[in-house]
CSV table of N, CA and C in Angstrom, one decimal:
chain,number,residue,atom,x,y,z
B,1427,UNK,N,69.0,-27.9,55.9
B,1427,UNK,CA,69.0,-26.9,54.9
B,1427,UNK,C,69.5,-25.6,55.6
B,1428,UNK,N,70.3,-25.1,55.4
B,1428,UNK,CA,70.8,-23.8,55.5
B,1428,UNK,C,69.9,-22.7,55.2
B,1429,UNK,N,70.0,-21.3,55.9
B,1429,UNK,CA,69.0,-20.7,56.2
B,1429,UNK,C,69.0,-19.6,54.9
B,1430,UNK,N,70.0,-20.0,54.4
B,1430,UNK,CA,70.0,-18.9,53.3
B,1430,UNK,C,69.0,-19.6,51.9
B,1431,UNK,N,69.6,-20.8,52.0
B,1431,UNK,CA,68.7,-22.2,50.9
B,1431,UNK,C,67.3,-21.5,51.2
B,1432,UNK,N,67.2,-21.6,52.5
B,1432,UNK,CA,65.2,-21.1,53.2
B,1432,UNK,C,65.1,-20.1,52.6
B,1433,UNK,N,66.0,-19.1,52.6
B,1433,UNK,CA,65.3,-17.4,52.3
B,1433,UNK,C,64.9,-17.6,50.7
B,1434,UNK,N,66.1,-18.4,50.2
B,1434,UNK,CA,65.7,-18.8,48.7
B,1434,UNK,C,64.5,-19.3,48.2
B,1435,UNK,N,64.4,-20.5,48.8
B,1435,UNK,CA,62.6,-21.4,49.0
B,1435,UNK,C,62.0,-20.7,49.3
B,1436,UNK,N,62.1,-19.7,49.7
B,1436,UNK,CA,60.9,-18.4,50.2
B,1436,UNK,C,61.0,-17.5,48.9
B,1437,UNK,N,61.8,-17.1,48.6
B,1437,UNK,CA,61.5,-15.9,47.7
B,1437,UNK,C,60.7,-16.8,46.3
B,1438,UNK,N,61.6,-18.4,46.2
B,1438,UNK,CA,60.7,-18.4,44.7
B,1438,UNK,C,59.3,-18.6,45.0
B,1439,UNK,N,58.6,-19.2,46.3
B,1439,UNK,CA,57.8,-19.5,47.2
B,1439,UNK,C,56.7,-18.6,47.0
B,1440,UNK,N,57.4,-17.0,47.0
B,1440,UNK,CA,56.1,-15.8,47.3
B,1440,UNK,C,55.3,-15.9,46.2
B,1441,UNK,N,54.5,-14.8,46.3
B,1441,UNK,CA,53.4,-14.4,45.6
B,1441,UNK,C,53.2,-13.0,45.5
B,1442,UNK,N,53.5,-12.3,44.4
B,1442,UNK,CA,54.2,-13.0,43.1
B,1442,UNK,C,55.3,-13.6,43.3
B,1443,UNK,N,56.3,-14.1,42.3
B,1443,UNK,CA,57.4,-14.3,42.7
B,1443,UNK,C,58.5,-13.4,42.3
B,1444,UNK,N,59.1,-13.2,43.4
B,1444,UNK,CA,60.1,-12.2,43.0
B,1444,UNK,C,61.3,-12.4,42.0
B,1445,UNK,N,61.6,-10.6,41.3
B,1445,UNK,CA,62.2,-10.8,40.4
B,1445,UNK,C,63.9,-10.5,41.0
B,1446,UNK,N,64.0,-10.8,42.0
B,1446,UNK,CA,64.9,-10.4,42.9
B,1446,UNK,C,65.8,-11.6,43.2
B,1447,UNK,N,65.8,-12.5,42.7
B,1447,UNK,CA,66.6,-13.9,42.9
B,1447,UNK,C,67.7,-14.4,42.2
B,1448,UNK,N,68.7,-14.6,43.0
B,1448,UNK,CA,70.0,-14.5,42.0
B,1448,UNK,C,70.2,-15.9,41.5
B,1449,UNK,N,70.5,-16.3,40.9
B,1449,UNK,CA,70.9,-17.8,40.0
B,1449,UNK,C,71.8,-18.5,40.3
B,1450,UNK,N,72.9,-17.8,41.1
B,1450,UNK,CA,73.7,-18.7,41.7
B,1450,UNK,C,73.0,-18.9,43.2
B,1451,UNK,N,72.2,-18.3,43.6
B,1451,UNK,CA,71.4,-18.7,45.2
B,1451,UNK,C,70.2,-20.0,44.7
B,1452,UNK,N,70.0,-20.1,43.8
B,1452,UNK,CA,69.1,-21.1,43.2
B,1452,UNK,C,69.6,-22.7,42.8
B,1453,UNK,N,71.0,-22.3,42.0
B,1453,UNK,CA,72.0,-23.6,42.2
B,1453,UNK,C,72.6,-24.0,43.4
B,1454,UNK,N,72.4,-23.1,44.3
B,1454,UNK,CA,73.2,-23.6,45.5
B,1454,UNK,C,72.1,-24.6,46.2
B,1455,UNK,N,70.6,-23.8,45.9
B,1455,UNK,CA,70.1,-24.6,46.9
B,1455,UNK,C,69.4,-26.3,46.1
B,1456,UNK,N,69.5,-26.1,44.5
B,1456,UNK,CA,69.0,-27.0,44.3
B,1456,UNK,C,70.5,-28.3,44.4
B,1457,UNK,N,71.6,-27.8,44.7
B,1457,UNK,CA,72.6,-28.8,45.3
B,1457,UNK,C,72.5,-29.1,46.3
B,1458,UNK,N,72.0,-28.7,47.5
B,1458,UNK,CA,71.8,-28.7,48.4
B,1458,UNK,C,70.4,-29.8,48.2
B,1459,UNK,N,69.9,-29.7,47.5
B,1459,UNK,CA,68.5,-30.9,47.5
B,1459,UNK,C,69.1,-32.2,47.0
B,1460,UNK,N,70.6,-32.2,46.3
B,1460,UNK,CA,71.0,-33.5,45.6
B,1460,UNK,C,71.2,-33.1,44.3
B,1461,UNK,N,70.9,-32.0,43.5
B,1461,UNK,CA,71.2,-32.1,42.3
B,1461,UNK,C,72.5,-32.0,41.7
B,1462,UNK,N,72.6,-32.5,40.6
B,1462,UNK,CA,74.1,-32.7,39.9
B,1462,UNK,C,74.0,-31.7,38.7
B,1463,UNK,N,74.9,-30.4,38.8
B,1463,UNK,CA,74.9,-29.4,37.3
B,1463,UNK,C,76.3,-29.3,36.5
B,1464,UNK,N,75.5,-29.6,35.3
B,1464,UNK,CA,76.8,-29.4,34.7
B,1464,UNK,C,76.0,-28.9,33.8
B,1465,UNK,N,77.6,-27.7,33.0
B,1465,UNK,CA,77.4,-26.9,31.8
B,1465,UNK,C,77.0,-27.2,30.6
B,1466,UNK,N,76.1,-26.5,29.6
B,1466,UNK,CA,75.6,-26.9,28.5
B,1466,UNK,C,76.5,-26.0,27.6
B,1467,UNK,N,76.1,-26.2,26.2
B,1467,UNK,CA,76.6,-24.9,25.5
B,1467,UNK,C,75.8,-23.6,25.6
B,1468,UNK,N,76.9,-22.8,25.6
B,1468,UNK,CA,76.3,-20.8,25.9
B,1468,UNK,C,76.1,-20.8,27.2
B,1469,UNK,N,74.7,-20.3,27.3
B,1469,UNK,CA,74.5,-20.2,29.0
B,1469,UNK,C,73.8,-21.0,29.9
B,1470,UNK,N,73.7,-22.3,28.7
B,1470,UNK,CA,72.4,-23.3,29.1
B,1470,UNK,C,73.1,-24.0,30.6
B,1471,UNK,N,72.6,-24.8,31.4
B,1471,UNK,CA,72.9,-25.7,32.4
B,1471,UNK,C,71.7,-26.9,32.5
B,1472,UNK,N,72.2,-27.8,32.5
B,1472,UNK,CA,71.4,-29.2,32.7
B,1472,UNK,C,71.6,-29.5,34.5
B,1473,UNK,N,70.5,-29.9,34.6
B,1473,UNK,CA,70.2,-29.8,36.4
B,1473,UNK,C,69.7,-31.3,36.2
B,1474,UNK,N,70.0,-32.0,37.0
B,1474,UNK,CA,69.7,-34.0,37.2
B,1474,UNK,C,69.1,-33.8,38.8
B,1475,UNK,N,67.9,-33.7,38.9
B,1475,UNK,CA,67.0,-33.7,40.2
B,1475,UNK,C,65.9,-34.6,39.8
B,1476,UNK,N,65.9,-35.3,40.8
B,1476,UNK,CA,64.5,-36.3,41.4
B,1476,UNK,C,64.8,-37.3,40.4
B,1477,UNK,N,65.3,-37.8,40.1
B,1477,UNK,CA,65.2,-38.6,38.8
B,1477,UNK,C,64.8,-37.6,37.0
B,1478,UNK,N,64.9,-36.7,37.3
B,1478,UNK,CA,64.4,-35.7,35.9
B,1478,UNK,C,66.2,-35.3,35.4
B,1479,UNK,N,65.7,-34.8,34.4
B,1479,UNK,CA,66.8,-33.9,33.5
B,1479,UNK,C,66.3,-32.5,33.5
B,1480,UNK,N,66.8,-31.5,33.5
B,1480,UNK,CA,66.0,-29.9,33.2
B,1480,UNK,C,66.9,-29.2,32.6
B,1481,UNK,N,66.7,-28.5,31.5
B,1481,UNK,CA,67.9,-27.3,30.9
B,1481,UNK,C,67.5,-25.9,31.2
B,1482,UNK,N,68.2,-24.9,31.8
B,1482,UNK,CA,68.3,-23.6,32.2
B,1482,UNK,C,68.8,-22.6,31.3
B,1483,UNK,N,68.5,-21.9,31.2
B,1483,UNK,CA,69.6,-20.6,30.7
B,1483,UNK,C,69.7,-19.8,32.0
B,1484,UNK,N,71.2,-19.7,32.3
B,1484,UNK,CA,71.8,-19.0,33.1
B,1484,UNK,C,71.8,-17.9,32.5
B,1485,UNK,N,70.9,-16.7,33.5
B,1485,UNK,CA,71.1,-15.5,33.2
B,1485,UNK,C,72.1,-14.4,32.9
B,1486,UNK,N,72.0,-13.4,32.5
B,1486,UNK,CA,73.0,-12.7,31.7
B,1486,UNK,C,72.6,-11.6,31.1
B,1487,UNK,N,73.4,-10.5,31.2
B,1487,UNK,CA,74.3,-9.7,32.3
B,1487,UNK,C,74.3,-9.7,33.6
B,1488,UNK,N,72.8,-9.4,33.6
B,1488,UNK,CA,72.1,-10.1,35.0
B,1488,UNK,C,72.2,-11.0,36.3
B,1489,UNK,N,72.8,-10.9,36.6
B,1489,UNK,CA,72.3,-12.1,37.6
B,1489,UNK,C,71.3,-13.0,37.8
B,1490,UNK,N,70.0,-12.2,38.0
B,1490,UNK,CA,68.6,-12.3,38.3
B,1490,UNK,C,67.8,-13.2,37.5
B,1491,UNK,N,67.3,-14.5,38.0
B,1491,UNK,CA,66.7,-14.6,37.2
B,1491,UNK,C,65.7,-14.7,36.9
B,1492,UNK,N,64.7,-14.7,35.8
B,1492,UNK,CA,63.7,-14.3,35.2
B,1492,UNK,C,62.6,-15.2,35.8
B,1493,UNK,N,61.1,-14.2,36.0
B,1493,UNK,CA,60.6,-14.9,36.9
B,1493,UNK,C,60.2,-15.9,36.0
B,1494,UNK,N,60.0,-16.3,34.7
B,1494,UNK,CA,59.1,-17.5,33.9
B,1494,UNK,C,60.4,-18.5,34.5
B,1495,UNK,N,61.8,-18.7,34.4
B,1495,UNK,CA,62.4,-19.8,35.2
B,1495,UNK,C,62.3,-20.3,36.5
B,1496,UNK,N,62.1,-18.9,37.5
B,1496,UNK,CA,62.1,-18.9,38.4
B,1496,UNK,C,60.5,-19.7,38.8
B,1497,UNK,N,59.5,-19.8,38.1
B,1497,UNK,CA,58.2,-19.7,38.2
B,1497,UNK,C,58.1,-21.9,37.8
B,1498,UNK,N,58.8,-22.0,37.1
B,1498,UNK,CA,58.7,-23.2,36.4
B,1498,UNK,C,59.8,-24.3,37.5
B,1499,UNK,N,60.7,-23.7,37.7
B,1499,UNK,CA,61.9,-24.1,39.1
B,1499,UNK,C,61.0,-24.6,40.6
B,1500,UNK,N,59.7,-23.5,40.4
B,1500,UNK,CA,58.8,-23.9,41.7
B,1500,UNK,C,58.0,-24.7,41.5
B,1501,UNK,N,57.4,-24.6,40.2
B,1501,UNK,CA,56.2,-26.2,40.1
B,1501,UNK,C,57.4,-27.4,39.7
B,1502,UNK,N,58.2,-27.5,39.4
B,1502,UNK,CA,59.4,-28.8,39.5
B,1502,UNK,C,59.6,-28.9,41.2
B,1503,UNK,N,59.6,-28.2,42.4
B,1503,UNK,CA,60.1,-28.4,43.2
B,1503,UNK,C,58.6,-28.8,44.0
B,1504,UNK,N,57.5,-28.2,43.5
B,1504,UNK,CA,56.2,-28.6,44.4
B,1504,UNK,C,55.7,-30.0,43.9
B,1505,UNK,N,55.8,-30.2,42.5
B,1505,UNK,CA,55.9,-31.5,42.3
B,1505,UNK,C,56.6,-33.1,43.2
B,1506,UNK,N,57.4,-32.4,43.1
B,1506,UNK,CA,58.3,-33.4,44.0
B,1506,UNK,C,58.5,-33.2,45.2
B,1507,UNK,N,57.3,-32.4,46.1
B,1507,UNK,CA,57.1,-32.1,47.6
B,1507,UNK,C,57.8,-31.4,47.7
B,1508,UNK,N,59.0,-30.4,47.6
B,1508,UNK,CA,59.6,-29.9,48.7
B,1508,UNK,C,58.8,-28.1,48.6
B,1509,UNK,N,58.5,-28.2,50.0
B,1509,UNK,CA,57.7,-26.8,50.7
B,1509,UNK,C,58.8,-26.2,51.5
B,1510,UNK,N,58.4,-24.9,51.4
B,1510,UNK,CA,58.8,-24.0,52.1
B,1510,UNK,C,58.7,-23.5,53.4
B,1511,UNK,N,59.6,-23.6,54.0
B,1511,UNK,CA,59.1,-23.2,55.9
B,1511,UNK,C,58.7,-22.0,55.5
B,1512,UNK,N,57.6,-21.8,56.6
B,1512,UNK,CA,56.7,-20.6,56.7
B,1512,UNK,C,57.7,-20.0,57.9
């Protein structure tokens, strides 16, 4: 994993989680795990990880995304083990 994927796994990681996370550093790293994204209608995105399906709304105007995605992005990823280097 690339160290920037890490800073990312860290930020959704913290406590709180920050509202400071951009959306395209989130798809990068969840490709980086294997996932397959393709576009939905509007701003939605369908994400194919671990064997699941998940739909997003890609933020807007924003970059940033909202911590309730960002918050739900982490229990899908702690679910399925993947932890964050300390």
């Amino acid at each position: 994993m690339k160290i920037k994927h890490a800073k990312t796994l860290k930020l959704i990681y913290s406590k709180p989680i920050s509202a400071n996370i951009q959306w395209r550093d989130i798809e990068a790293l969840l490709i980086c795990l294997g996932a397959e994204i393709s576009e939905r209608e509007g701003s939605r995105v369908l994400i194919k990880l671990f064997d699941e399906r998940r739909v997003f709304h890609r933020p807007h105007p924003s970059p940033n995304t909202d911590k309730g995605a960002a918050e739900a992005i982490k229990k899908w990823l702690q679910v399925n083990g993947v932890k964050a280097n300390e």
